[in-house]
PDB file of C-alpha atoms in Angstrom:
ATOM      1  CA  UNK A   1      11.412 -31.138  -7.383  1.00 97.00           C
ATOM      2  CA  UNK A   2      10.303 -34.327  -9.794  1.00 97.00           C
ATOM      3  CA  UNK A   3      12.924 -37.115 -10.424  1.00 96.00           C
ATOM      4  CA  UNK A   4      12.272 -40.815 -11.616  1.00 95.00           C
ATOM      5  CA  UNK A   5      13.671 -43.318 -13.721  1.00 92.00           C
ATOM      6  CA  UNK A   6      11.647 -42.847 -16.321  1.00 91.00           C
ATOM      7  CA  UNK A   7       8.692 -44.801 -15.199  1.00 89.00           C
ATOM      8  CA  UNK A   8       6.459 -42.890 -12.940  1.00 94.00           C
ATOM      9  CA  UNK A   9       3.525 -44.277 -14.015  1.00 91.00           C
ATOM     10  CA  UNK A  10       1.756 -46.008 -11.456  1.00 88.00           C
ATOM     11  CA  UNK A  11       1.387 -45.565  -7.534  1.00 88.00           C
ATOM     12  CA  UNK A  12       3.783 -48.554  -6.600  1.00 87.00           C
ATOM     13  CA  UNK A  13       6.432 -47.102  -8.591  1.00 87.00           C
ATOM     14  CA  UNK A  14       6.079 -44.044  -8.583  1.00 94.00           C
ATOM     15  CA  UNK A  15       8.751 -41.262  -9.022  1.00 96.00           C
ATOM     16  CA  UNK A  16       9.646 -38.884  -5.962  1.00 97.00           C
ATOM     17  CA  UNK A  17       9.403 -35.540  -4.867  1.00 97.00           C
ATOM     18  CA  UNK A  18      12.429 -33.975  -3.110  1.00 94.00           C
ATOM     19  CA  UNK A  19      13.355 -30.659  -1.063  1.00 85.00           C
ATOM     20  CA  UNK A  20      16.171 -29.434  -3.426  1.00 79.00           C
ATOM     21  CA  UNK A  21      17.159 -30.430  -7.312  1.00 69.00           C
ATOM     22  CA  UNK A  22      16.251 -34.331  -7.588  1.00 54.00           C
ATOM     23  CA  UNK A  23      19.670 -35.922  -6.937  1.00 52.00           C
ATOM     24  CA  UNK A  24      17.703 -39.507  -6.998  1.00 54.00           C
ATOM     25  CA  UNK A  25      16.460 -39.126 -10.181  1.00 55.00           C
ATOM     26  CA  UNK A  26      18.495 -41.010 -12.919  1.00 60.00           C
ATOM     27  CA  UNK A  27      16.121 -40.232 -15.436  1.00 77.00           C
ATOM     28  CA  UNK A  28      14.958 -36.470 -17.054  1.00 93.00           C
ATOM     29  CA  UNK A  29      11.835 -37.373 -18.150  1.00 96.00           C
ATOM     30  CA  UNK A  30       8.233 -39.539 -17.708  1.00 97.00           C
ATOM     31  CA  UNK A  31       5.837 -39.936 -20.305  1.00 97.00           C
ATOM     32  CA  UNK A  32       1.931 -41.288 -20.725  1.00 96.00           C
ATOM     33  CA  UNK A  33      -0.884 -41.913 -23.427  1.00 96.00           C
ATOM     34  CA  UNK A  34      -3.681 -40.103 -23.363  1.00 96.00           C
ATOM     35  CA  UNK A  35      -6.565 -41.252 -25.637  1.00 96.00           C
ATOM     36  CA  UNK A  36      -9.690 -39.645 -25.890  1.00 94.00           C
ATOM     37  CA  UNK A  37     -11.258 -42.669 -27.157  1.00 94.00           C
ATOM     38  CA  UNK A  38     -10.385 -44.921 -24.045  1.00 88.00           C
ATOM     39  CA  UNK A  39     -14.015 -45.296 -22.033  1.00 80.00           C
ATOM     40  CA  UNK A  40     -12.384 -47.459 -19.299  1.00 76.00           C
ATOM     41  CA  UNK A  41     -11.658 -43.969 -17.109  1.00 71.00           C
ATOM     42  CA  UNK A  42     -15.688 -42.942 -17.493  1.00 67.00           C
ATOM     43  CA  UNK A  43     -16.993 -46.672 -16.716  1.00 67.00           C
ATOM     44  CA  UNK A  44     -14.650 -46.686 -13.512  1.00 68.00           C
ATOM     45  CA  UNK A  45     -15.625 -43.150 -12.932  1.00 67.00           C
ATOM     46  CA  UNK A  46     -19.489 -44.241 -13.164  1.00 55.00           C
ATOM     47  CA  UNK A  47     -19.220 -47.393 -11.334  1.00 56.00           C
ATOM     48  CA  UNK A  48     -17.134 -46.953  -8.173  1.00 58.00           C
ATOM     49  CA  UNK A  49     -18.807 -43.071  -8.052  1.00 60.00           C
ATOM     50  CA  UNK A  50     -18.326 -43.016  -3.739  1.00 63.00           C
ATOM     51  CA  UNK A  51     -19.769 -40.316  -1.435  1.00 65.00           C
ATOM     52  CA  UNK A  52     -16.329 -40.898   0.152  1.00 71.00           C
ATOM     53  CA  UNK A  53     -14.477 -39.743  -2.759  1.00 65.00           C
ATOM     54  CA  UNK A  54     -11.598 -37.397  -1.360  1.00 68.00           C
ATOM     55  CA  UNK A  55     -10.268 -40.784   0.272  1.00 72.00           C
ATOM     56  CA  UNK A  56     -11.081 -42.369  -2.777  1.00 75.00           C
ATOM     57  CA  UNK A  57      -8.217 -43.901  -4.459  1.00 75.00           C
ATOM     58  CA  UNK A  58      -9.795 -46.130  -7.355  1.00 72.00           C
ATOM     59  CA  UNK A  59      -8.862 -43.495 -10.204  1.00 78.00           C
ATOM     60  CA  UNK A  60      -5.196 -43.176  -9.174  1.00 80.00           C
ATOM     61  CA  UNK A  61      -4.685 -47.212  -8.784  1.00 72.00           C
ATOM     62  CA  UNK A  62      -6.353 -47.521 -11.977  1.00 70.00           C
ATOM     63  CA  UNK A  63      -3.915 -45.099 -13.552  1.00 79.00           C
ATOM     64  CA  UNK A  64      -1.602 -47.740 -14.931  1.00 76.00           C
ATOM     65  CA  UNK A  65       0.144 -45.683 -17.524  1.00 80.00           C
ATOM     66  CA  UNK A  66      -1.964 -42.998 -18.385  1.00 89.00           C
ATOM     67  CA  UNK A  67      -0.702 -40.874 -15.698  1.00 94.00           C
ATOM     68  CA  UNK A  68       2.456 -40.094 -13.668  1.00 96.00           C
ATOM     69  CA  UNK A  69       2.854 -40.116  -9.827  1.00 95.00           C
ATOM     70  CA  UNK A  70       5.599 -39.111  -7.600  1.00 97.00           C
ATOM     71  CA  UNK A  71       5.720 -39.494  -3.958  1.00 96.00           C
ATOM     72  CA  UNK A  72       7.263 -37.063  -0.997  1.00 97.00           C
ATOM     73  CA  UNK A  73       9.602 -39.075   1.708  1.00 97.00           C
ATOM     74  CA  UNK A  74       7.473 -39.357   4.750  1.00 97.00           C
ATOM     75  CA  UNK A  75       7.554 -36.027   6.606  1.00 97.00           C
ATOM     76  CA  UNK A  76       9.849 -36.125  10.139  1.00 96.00           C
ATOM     77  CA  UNK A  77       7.682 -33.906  11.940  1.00 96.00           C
ATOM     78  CA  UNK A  78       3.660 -32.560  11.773  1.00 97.00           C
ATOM     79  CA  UNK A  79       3.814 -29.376   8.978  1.00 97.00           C
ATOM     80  CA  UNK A  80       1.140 -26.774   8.461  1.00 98.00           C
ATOM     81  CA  UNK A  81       0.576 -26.253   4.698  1.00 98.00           C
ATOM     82  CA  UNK A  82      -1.881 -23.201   4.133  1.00 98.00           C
ATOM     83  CA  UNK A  83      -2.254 -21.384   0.984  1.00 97.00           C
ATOM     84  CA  UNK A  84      -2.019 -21.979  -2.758  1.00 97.00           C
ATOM     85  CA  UNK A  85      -0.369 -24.297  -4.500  1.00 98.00           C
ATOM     86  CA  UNK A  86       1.890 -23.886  -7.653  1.00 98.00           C
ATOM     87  CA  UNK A  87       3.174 -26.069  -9.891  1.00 98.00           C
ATOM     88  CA  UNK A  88       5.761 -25.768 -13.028  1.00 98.00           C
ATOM     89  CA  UNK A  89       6.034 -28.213 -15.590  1.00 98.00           C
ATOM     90  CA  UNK A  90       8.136 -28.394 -18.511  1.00 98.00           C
ATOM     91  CA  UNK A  91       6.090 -30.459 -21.035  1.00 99.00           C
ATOM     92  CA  UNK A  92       6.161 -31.699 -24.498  1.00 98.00           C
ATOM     93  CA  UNK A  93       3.492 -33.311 -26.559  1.00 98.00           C
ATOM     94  CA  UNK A  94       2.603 -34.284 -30.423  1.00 98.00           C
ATOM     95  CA  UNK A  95      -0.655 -32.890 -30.559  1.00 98.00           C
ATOM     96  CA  UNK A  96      -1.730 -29.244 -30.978  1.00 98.00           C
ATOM     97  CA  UNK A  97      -3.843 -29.006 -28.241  1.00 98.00           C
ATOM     98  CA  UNK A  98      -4.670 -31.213 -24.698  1.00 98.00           C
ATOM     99  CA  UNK A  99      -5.757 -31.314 -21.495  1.00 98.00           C
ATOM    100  CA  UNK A 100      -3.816 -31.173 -17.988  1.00 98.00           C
ATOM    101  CA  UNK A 101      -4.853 -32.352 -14.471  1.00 96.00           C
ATOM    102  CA  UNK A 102      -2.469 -31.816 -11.374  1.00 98.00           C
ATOM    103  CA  UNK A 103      -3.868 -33.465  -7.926  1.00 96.00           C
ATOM    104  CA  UNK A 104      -2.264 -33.487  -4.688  1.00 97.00           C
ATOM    105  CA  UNK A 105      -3.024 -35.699  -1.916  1.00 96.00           C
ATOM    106  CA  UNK A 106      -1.830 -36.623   1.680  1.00 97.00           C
ATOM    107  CA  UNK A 107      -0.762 -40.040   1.809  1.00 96.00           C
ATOM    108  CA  UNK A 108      -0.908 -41.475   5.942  1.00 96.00           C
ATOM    109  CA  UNK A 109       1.152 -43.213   7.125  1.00 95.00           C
ATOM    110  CA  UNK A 110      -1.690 -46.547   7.187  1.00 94.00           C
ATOM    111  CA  UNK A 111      -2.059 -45.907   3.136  1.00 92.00           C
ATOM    112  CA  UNK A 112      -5.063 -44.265   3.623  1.00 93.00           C
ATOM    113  CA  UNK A 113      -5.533 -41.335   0.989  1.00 94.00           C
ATOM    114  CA  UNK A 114      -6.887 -37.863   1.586  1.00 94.00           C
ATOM    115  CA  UNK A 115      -7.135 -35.317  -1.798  1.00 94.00           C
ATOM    116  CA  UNK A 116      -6.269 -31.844  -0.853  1.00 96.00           C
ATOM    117  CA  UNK A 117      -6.670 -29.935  -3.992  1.00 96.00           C
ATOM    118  CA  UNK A 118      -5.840 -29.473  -7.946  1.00 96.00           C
ATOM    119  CA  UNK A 119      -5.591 -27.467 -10.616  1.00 98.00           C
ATOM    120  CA  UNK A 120      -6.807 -27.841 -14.260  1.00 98.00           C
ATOM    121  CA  UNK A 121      -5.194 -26.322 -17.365  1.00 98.00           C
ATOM    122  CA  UNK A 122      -6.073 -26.587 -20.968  1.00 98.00           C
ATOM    123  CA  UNK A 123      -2.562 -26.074 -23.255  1.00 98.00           C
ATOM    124  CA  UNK A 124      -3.588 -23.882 -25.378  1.00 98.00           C
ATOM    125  CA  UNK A 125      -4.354 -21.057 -22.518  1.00 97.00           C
ATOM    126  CA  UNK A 126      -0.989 -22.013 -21.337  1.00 96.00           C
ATOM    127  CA  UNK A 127      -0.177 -18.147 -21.280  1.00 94.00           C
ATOM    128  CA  UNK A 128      -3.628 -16.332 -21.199  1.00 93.00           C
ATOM    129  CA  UNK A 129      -7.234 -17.231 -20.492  1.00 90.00           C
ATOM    130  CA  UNK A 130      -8.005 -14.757 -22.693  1.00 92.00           C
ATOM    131  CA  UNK A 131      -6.021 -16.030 -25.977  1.00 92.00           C
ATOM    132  CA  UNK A 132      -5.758 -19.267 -27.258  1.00 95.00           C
ATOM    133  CA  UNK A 133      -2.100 -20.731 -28.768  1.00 96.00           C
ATOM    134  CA  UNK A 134      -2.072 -23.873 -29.887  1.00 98.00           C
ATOM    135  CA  UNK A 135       1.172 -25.962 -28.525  1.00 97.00           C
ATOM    136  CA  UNK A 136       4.102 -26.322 -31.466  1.00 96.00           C
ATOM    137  CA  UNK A 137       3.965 -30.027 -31.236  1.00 95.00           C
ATOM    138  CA  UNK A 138       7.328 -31.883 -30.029  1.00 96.00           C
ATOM    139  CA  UNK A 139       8.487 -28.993 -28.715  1.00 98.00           C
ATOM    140  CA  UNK A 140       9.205 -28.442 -24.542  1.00 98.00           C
ATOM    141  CA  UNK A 141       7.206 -25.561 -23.482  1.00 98.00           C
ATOM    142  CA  UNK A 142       6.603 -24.282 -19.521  1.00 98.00           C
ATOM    143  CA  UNK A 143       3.192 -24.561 -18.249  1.00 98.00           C
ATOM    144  CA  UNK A 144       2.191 -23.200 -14.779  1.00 98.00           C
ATOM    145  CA  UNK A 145      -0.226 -24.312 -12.723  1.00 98.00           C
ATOM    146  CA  UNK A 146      -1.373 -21.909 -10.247  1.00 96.00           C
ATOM    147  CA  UNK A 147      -5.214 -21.826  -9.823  1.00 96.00           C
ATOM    148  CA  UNK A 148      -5.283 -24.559  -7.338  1.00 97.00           C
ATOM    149  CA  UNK A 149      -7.700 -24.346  -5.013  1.00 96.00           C
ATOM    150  CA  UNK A 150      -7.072 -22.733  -1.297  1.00 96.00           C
ATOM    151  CA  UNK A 151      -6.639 -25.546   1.140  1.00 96.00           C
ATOM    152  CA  UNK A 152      -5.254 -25.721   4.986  1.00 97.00           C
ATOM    153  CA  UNK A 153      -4.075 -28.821   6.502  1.00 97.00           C
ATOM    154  CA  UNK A 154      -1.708 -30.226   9.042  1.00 97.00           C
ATOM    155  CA  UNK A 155       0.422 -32.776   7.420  1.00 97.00           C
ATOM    156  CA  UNK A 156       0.760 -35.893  10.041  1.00 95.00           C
ATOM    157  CA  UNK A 157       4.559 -36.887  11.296  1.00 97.00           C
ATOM    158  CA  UNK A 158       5.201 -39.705   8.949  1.00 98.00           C
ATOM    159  CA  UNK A 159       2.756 -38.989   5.821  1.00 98.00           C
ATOM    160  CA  UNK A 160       3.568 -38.299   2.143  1.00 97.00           C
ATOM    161  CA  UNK A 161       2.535 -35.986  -0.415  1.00 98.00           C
ATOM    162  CA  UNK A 162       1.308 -37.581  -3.578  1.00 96.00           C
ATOM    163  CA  UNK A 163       1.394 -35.216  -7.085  1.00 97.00           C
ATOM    164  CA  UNK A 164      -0.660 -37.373  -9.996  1.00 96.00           C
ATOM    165  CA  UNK A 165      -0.767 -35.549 -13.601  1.00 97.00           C
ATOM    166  CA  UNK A 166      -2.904 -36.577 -15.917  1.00 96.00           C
ATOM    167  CA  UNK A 167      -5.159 -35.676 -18.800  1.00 96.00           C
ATOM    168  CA  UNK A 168      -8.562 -35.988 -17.867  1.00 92.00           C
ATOM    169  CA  UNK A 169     -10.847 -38.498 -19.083  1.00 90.00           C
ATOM    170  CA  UNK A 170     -13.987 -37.566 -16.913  1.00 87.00           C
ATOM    171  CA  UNK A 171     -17.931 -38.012 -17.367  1.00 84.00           C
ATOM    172  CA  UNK A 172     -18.279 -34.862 -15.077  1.00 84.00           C
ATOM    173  CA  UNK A 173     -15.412 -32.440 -17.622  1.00 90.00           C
ATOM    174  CA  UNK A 174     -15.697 -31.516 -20.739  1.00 94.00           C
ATOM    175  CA  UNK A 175     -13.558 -33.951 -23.298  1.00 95.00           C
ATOM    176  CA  UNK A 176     -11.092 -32.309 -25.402  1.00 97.00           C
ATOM    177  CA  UNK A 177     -10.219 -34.887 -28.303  1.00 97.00           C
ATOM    178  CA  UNK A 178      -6.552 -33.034 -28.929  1.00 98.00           C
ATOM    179  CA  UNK A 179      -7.300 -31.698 -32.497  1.00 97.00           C
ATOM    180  CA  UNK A 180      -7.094 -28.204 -31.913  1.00 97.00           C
ATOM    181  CA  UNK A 181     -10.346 -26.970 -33.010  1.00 96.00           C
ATOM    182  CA  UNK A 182     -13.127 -25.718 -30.945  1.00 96.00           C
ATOM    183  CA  UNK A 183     -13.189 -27.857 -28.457  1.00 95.00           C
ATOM    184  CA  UNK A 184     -17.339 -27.993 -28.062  1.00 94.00           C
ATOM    185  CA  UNK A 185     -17.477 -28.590 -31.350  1.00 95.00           C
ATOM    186  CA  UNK A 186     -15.247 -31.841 -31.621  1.00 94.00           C
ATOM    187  CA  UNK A 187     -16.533 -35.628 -31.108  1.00 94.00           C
ATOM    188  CA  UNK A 188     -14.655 -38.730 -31.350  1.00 94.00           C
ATOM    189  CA  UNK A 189     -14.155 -38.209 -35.351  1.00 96.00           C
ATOM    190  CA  UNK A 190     -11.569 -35.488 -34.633  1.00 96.00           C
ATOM    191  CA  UNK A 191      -9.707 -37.738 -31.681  1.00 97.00           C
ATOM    192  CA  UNK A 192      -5.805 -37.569 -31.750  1.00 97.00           C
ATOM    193  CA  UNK A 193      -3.979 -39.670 -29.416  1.00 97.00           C
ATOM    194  CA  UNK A 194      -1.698 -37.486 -27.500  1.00 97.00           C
ATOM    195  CA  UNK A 195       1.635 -39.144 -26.516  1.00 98.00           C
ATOM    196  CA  UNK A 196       2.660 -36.396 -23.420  1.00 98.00           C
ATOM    197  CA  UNK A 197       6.232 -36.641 -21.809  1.00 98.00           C
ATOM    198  CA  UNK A 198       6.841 -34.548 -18.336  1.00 98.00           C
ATOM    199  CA  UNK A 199      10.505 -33.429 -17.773  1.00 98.00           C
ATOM    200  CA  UNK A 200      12.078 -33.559 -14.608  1.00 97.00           C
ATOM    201  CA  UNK A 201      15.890 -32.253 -14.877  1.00 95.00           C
ATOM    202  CA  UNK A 202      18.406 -29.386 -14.600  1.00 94.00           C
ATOM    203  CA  UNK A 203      17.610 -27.566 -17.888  1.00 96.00           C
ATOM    204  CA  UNK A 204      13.666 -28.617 -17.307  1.00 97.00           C
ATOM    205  CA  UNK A 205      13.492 -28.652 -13.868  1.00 97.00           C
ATOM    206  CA  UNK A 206       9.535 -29.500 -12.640  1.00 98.00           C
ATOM    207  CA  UNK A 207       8.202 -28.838  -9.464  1.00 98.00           C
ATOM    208  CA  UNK A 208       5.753 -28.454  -6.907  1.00 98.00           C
ATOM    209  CA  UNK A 209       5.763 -25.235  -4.236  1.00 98.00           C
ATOM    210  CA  UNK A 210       4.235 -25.254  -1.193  1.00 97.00           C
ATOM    211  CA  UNK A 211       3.188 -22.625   0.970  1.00 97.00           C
ATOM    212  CA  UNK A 212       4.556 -24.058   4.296  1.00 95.00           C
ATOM    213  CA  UNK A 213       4.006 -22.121   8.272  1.00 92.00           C
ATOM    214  CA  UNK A 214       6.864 -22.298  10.104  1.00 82.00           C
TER     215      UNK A 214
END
């Protein structure tokens, strides 16, 4: 489950991930900006572009408020996680329409960073691929997040799992400027500026299942 204090937004201080309802969390929700208009993402993007990138951590340092992070407690023992991913997330927002990016990484216990996979939802399919709702602004609607991608790993004695969500604000994905039209269509004339809050507590409760082998 997510908890914070209602400031998740950057990797050193981040909000937490717990077995169990978040008793740590003082908190219910996180919020971030996302603006379409911001180029700072795609000139990072472009610039630090490694060969190395699923140790890569430039994006996620560079986060700084346009994202949330929460952190695991290091694991006591080595765990096999094998499977799919799902995530739930209760979510509100004041634009019709965004885009959603959950990552997951193994964090070692030296720092270094390894991605193991993600999942990418546009709101308006929130229900269906096949129909398109726009989101009632303002109000707290559930999303799920289950097309991750299919990943097997042992996690190391004394690593954590890291969970960023974002919007994305990619060269390499398609830019959605949060209007609500047709999304090819738009360009930076139809740009909204999406203020997104994440909520974390007993009503809303958020969070992340794994598919552990015991």
């Amino acid at each position: 489950y997510l908890g914070s204090n209602g400031d998740a937004n950057n990797v050193f201080n981040s909000g937490s991930l717990i077995m169990g309802m978040n008793s740590k969390s003082s908190d219910e929700s996180d919020s971030y900006v996302y603006d379409p208009l911001d180029t700072k993402p795609g000139e990072l993007e472009f610039n630090s572009s490694s060969p190395d990138y699923l140790l890569d951590q430039t994006s996620v340092l560079a986060l700084n408020g346009d994202g949330l992070i929460y952190h695991s407690e290091p694991f006591e023992a080595n765990v096999e996680i094998s499977g799919y991913l799902q995530f739930i997330a209760w979510i509100s927002m004041d634009v019709p329409d965004t885009d959603f990016i959950v990552q997951v990484y193994e964090i070692l216990p030296n720092g270094k960073s390894i991605f193991l996979t993600d999942d990418l939802l546009r709101a308006r399919y929130r229900s269906s691929l096949r129909s398109a709702r726009l989101v009632d602004q303002n109000k707290i609607l559930k999303y799920e997040f289950d097309g991750f991608m299919f990943f097997s790993r042992q996690i190391q004695k004394g690593s954590r799992l890291r969970l960023v969500f974002t919007s994305p604000n990619s060269i390499n994905l398609q830019k959605n400027y949060n209007s609500g039209g047709v999304v090819a269509q738009e360009s930076g004339v139809d740009a909204h500026t999406a203020n997104i809050t994440l909520y974390h507590s007993k009503k809303y409760p958020s969070y992340l299942e794994l598919p552990i082998i015991r």
